[in-house]
Tab-separated table of C-alpha atoms in Angstrom:
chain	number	residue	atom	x	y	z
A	1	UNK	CA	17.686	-2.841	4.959
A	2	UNK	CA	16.642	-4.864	1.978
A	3	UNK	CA	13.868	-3.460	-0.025
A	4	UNK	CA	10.875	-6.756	-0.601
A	5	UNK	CA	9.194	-4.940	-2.993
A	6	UNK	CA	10.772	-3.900	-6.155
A	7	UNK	CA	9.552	-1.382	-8.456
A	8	UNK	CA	9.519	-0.833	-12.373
A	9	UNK	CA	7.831	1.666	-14.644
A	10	UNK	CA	6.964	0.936	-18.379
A	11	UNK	CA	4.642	3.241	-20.015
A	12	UNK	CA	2.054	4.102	-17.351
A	13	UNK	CA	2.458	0.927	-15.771
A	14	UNK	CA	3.951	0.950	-12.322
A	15	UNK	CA	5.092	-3.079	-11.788
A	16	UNK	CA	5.486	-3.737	-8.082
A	17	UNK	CA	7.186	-7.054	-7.739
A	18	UNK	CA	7.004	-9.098	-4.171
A	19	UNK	CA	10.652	-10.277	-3.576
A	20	UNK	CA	10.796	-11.704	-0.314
A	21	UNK	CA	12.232	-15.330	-1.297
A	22	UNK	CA	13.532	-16.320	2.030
A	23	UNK	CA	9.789	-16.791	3.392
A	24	UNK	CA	8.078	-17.103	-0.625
A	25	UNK	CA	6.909	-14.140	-0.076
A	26	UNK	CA	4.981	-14.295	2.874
A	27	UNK	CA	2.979	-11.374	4.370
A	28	UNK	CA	4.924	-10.497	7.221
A	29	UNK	CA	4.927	-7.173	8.987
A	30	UNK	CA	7.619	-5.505	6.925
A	31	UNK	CA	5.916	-6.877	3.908
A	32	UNK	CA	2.325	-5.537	4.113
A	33	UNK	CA	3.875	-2.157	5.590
A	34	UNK	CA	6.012	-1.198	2.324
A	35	UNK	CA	3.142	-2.515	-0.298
A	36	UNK	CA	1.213	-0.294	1.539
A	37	UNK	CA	3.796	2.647	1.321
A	38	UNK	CA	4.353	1.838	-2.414
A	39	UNK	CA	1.018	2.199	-3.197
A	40	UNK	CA	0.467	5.525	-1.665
A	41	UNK	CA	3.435	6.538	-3.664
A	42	UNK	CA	1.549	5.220	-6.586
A	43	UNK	CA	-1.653	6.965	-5.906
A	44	UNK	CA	0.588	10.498	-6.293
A	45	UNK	CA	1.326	9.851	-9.454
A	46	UNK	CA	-1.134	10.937	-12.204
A	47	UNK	CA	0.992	9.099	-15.029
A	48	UNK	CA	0.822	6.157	-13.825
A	49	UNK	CA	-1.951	4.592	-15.427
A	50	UNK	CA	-2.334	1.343	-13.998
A	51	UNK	CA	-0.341	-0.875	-11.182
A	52	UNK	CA	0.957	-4.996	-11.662
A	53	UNK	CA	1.276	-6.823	-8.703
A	54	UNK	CA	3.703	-9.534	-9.553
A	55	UNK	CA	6.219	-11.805	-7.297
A	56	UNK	CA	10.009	-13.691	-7.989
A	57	UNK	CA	10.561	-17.286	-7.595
A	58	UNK	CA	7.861	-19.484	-7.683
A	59	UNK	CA	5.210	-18.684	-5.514
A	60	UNK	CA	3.230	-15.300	-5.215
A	61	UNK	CA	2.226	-15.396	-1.781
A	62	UNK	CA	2.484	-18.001	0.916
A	63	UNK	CA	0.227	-16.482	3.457
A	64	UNK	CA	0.679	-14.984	6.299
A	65	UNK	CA	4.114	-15.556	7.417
A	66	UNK	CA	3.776	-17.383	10.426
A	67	UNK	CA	7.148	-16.172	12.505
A	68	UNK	CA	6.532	-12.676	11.846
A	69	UNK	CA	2.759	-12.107	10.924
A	70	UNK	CA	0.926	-8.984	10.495
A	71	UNK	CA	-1.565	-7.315	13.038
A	72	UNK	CA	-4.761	-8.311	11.419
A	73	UNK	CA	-5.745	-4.488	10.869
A	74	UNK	CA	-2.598	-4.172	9.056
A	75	UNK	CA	-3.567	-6.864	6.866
A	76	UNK	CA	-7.201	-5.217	6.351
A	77	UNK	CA	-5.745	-1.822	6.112
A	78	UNK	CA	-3.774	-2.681	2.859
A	79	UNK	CA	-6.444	-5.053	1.106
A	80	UNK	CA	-8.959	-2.143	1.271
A	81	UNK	CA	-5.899	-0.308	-0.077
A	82	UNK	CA	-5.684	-1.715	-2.865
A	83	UNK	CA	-9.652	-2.004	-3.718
A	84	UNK	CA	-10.184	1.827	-3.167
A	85	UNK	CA	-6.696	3.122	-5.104
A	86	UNK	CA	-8.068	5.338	-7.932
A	87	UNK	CA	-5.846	3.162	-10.542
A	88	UNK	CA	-6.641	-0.286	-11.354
A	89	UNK	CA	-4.336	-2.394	-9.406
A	90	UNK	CA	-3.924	-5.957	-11.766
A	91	UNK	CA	-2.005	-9.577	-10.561
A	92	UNK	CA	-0.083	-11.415	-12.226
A	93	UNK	CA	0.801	-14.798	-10.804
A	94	UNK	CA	3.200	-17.411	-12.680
A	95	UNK	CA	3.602	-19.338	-9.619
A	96	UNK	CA	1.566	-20.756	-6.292
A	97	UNK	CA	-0.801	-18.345	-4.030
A	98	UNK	CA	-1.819	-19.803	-0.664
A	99	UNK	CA	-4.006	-18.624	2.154
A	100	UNK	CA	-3.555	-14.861	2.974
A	101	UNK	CA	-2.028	-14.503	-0.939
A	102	UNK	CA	-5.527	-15.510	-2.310
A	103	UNK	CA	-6.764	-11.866	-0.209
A	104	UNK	CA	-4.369	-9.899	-2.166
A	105	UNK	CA	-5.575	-11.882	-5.993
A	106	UNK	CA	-9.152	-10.712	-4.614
A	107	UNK	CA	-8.792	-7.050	-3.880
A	108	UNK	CA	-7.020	-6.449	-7.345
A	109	UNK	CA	-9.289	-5.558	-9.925
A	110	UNK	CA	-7.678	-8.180	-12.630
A	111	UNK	CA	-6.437	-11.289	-11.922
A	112	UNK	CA	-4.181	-13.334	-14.157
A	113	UNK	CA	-2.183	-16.395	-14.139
A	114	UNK	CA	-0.304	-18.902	-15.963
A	115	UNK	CA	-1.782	-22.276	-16.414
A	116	UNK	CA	0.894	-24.006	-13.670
A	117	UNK	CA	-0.518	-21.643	-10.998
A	118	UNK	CA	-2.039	-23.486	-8.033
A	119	UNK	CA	-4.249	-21.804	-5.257
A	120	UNK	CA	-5.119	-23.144	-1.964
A	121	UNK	CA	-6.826	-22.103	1.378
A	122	UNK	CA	-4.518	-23.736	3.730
A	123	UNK	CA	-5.843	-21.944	6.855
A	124	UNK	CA	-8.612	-24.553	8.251
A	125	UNK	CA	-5.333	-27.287	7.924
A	126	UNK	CA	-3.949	-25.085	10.480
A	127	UNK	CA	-6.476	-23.884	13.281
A	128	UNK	CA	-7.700	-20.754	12.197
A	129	UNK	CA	-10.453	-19.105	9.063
A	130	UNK	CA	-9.770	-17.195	6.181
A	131	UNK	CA	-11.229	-14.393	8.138
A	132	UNK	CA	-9.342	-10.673	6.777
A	133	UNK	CA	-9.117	-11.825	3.339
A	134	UNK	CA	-13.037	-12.902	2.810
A	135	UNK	CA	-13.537	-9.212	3.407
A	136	UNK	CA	-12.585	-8.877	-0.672
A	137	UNK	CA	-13.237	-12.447	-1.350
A	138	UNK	CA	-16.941	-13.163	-0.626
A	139	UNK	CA	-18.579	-9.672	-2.882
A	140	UNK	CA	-16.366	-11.103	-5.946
A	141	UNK	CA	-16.201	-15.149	-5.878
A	142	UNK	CA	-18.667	-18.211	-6.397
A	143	UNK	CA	-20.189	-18.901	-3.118
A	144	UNK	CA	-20.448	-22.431	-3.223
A	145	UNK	CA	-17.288	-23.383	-5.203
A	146	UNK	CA	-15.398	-20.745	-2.346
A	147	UNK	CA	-17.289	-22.874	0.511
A	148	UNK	CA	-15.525	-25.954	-0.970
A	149	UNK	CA	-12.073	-24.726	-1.073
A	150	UNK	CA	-12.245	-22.812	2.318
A	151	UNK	CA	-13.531	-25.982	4.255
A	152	UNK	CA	-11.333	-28.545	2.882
A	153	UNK	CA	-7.911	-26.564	2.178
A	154	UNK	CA	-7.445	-28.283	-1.391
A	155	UNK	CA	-5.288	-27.292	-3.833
A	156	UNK	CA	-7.184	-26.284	-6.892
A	157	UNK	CA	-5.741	-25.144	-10.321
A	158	UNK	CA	-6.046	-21.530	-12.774
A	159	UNK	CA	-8.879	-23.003	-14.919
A	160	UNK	CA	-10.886	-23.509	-11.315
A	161	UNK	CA	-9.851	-20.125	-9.842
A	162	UNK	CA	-11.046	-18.716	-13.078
A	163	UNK	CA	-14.387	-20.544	-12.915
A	164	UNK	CA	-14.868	-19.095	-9.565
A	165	UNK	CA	-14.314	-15.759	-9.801
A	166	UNK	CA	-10.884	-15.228	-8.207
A	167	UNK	CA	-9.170	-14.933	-12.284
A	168	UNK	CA	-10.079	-12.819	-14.825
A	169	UNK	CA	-8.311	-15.143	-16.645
A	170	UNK	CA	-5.181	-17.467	-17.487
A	171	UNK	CA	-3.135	-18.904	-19.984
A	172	UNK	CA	0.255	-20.986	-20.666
A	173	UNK	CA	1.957	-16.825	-20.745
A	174	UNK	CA	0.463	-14.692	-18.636
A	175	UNK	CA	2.184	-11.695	-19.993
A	176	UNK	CA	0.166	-12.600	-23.306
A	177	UNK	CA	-3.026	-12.868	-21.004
A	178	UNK	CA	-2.471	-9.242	-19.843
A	179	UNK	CA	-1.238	-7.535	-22.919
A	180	UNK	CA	-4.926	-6.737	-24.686
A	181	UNK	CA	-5.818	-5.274	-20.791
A	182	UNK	CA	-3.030	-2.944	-20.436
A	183	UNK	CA	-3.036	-2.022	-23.927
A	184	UNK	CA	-7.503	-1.029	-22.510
A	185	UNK	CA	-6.181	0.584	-19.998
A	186	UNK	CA	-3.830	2.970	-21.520
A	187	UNK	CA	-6.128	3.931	-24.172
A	188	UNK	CA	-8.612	4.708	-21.059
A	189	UNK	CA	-9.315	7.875	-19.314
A	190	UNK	CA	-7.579	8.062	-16.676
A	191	UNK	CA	-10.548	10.096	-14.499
A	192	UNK	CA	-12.710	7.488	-16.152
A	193	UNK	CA	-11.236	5.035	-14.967
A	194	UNK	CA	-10.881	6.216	-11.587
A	195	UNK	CA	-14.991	6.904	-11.629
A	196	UNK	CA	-15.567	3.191	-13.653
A	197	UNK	CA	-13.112	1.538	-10.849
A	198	UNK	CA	-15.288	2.854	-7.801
A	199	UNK	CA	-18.393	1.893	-9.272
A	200	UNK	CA	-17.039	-1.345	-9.812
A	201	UNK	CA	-15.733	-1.719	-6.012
A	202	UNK	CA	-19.234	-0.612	-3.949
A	203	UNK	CA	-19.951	-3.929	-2.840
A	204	UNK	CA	-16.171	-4.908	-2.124
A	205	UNK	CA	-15.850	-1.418	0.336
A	206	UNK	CA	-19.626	-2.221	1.804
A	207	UNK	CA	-18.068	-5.679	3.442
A	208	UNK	CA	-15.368	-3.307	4.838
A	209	UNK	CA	-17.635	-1.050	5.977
A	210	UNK	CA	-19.910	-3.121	7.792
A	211	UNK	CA	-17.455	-6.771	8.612
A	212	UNK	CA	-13.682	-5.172	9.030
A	213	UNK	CA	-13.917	-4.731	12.855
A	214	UNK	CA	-15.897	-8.469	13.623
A	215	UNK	CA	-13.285	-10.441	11.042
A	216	UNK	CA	-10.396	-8.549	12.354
A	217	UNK	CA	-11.558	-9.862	16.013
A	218	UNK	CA	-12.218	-13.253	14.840
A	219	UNK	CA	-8.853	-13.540	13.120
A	220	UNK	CA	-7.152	-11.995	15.979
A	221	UNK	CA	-8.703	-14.805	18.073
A	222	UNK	CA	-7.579	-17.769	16.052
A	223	UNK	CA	-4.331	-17.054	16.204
A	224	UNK	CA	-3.829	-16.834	19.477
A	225	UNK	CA	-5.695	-20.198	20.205
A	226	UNK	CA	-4.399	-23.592	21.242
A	227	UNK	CA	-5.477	-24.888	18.082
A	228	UNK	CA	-3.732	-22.427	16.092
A	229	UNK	CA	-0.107	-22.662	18.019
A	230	UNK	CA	-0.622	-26.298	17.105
A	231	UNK	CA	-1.200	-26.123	13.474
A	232	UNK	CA	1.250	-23.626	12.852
A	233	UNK	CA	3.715	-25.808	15.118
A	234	UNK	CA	3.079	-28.689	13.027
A	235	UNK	CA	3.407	-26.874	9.336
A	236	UNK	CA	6.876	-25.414	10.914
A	237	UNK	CA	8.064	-29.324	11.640
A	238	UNK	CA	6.431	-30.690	8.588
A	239	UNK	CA	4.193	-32.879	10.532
A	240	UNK	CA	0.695	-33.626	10.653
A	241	UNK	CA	-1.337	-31.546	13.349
A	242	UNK	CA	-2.794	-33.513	15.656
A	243	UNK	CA	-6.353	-33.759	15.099
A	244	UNK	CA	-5.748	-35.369	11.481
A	245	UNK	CA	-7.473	-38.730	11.754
């Protein structure tokens, strides 16, 4: 079976690269299930100092991949994953992040993109809520700039993600965005920055904690509506769903 996440090691810095270019990278089942297995791996390691989440082609994430999605605990399972792995766990996006992609940009502790990086919450365009992925989203992100982009679905660009919270940061090379971090992080301690991580991620694990099991209902829900089996049915056919006026 092909492997859709590839791995690299550079000093201390475990790179694991999405490379699932038949659906852009879409979080299907197989997907979320080995990113989650590479990132236990991860967590065994004491020299790895620090892990990249990075993509091929030209998009980072498309979202949920709608012919073979992930239960919505799966989903919930890896974001909190990612926020509670004793290593900071940085993206790096030189291409487009959509929908379920933006929950993944969220639970990472640094963001980074290049400046032709475009973001989008597509899910209200087709019948269901960015339910999972606010678990992350909503404790780190501008609520009223977030209520704007998750009610209307528009595209917005680096500079705006940046402005709202969902960047650290961006630039026309995102590998020259990153370098100054990495070089922090291996000069860190790395019990330090285990301890300075989970003092940092109280608030994100609190959402868990108390909204995992009532956004994993809703989102389980919404996709099995009417309203839902349309949308998707009409993003499949490139058509417009029907209640666009």
């Amino acid at each position: 079976m092909t492997s859709l996440i590839r791995r690299t090691r550079a000093r201390g810095v475990e790179t694991l690269t999405l490379d699932s270019p038949h659906n852009r990278n879409a979080l299907s089942s197989a997907l979320v299930a080995e990113l989650a297995d590479a990132l236990t791996d991860c967590a065994k390691h004491g020299d790895i100092r620090a892990v990249v989440l990075t993509h091929t082609g030209t998009t980072f994430c498309a979202g949920a991949d709608l012919r073979q999605p992930p239960p919505p605990d799966a989903l919930v399972a890896l974001l909190r994953q990612i926020v509670e792995l004793r290593k900071p766990v940085l993206a790096r996006v030189t291409g487009h992040v959509r929908a379920g992609g933006l929950g993944l940009l969220a639970a990472c502790d640094i963001a980074a993109a290049s400046a032709d990086a475009t973001f989008a919450f597509t899910e209200v365009r087709i019948g269901v809520a960015p339910a999972v992925i606010s678990l992350p989203l909503l404790p780190r992100t501008d609520p009223r700039a977030l209520a704007r982009h998750y009610l209307t679905g528009e595209r917005f660009d680096a500079a705006e993600a940046t402005r709202t919270g969902l960047l650290t940061a961006w630039g026309d090379d995102v590998d020259d965005v990153l370098a100054p971090v990495l070089d922090g992080l291996r000069r860190a301690c790395p019990e330090a920055l285990a301890e300075t991580k989970q003092l940092l991620t109280v608030k994100v694990l609190e959402a868990f904690d108390r909204d995992a099991d009532q956004l994993t209902a809703l989102s389980a829900r919404l996709f099995s509506s009417a309203q839902a089996r349309e949308g998707m049915t009409a993003f499949l056919e490139r058509r417009d769903p029907a209640w666009v006026l």
